[in-house]
Coordinates of C-alpha atoms in Angstrom, one line a residue:
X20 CA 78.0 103.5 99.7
X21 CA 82.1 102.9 99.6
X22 CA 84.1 102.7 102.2
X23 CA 85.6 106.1 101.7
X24 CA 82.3 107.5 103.4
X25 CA 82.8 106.0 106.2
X26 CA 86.2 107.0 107.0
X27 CA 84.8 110.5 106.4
X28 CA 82.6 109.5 109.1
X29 CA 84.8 108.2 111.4
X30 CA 88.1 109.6 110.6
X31 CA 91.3 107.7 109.3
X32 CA 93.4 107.7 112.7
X33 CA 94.8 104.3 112.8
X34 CA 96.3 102.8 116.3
X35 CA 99.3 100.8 115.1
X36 CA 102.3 99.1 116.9
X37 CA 105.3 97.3 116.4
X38 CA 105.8 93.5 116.0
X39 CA 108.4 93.6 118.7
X40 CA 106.5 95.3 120.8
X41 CA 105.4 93.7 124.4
X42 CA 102.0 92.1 124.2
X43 CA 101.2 93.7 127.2
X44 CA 101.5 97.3 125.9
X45 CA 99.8 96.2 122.8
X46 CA 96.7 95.0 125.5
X47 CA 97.4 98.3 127.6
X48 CA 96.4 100.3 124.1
X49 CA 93.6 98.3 123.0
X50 CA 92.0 98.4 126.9
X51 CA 92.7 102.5 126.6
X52 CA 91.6 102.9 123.8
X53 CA 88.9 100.7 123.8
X54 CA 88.9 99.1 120.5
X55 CA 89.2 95.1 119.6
X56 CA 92.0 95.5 117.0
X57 CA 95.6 97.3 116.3
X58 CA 97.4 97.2 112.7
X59 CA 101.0 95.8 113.1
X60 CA 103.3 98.2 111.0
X61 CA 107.0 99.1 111.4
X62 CA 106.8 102.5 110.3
X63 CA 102.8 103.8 110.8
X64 CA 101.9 103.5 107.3
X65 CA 102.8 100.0 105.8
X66 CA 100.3 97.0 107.3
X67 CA 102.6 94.0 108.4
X68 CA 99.7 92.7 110.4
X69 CA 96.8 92.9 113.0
X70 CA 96.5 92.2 116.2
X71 CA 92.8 91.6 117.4
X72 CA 91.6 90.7 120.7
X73 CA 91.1 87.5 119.4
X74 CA 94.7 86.7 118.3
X75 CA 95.3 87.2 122.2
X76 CA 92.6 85.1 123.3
X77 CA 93.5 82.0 121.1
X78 CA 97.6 82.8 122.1
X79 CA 97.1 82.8 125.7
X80 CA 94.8 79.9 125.8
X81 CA 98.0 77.5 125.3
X82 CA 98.5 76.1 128.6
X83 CA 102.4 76.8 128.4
X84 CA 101.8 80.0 127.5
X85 CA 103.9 82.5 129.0
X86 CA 101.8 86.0 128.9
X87 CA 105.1 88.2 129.8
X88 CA 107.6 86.3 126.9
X89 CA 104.7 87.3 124.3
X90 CA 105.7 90.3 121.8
X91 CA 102.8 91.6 118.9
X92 CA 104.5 89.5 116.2
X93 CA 104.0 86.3 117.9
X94 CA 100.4 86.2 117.9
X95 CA 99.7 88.7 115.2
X96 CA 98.1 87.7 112.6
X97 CA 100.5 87.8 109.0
X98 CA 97.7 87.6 106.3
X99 CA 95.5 90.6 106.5
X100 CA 92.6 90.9 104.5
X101 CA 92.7 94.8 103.5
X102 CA 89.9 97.0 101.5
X103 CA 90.3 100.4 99.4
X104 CA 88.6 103.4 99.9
X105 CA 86.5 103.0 96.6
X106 CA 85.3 99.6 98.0
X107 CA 81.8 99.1 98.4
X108 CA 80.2 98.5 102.0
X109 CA 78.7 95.3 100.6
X110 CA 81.4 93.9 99.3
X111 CA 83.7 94.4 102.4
X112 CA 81.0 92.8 104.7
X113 CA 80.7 90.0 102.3
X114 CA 84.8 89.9 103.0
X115 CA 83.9 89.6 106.6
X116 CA 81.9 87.3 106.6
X117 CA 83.7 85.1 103.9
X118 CA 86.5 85.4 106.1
X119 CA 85.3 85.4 109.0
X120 CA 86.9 88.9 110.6
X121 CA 85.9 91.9 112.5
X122 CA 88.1 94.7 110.8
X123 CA 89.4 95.1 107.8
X124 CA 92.3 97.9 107.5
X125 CA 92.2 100.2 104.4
X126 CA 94.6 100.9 102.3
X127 CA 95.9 103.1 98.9
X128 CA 97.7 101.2 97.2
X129 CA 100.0 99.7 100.2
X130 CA 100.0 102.3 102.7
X131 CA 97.4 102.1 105.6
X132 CA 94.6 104.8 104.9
X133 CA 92.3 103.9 107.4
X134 CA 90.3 100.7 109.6
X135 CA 86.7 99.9 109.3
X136 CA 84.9 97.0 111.7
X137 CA 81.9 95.0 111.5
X138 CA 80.0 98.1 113.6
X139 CA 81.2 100.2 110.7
X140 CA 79.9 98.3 107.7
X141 CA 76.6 97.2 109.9
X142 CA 76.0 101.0 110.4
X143 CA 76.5 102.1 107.4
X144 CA 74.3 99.4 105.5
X145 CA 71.7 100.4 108.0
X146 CA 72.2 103.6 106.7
X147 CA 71.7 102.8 103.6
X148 CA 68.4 100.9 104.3
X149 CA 66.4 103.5 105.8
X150 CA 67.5 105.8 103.1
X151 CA 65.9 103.6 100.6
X152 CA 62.7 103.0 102.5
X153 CA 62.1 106.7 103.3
X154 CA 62.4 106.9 99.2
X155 CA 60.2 104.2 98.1
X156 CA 57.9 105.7 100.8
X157 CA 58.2 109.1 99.3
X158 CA 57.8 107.5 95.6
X159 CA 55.2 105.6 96.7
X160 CA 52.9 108.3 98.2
X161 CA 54.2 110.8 95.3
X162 CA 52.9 108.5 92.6
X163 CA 49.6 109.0 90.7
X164 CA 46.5 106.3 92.5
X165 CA 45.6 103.7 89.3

């Protein structure tokens, strides 16, 4: 299955914000919307970054850390993994987990087509299981008794 068919699935609507942005509008979206992840971008369609609940977590756990100075860019994360619409489920899982992320933003050529997370890929690959059991099942029961 590629990753295409899940943003069939799911649709390609993207929640993005700005790297200047205040970190607490960036939470206020995330808690809304109620997803674990927003793709940095200055203009809605080029990735700059990605801000995950986690970024937040580990940014606010520094003692001196001032929660109201905070804008997206300062605990965003810079180097984002990203995955093309042809890619396979199993190989962007296999980038999770290599990587050790939760969502992976899609993208055609460099402009942001879609996100997929772990749920996502999990789903889909569970998908993908039961399809192939109901058919060896089916083959199975089809074939001729030796």
């Amino acid at each position: 299955m590629l990753i295409a068919a899940i943003l069939r699935g799911k649709g390609s609507g993207v929640q993005t914000t700005r790297a200047e942005a205040s970190l607490k509008s960036a939470i206020d979206v995330l808690a809304s919307q109620r997803i674990g992840v927003l793709v940095v971008s200055s203009d809605g369609r080029r990735i700059d970054g990605i801000l995950s609940e986690r970024d937040i977590v580990r940014g606010l756990a520094n003692d001196s850390a001032d929660f109201g100075a905070y804008t997206v860019g300062d605990l965003m994360t810079s180097k984002v993994f990203t995955c093309a619409p042809d890619d396979t489920v199993a190989s962007v899982m296999a980038l999770m987990d290599e990587k050790r992320i939760r969502h992976v933003p899609v993208a055609v050529g460099e402009e942001l087509a879609g996100v997929v997370s772990i749920r996502d890929v999990l789903n889909a690959r569970l998908r993908e299981a039961e399809a192939e059991q109901k058919e060896m099942a089916g083959y199975i029961a089809g074939s001729p008794q030796v």
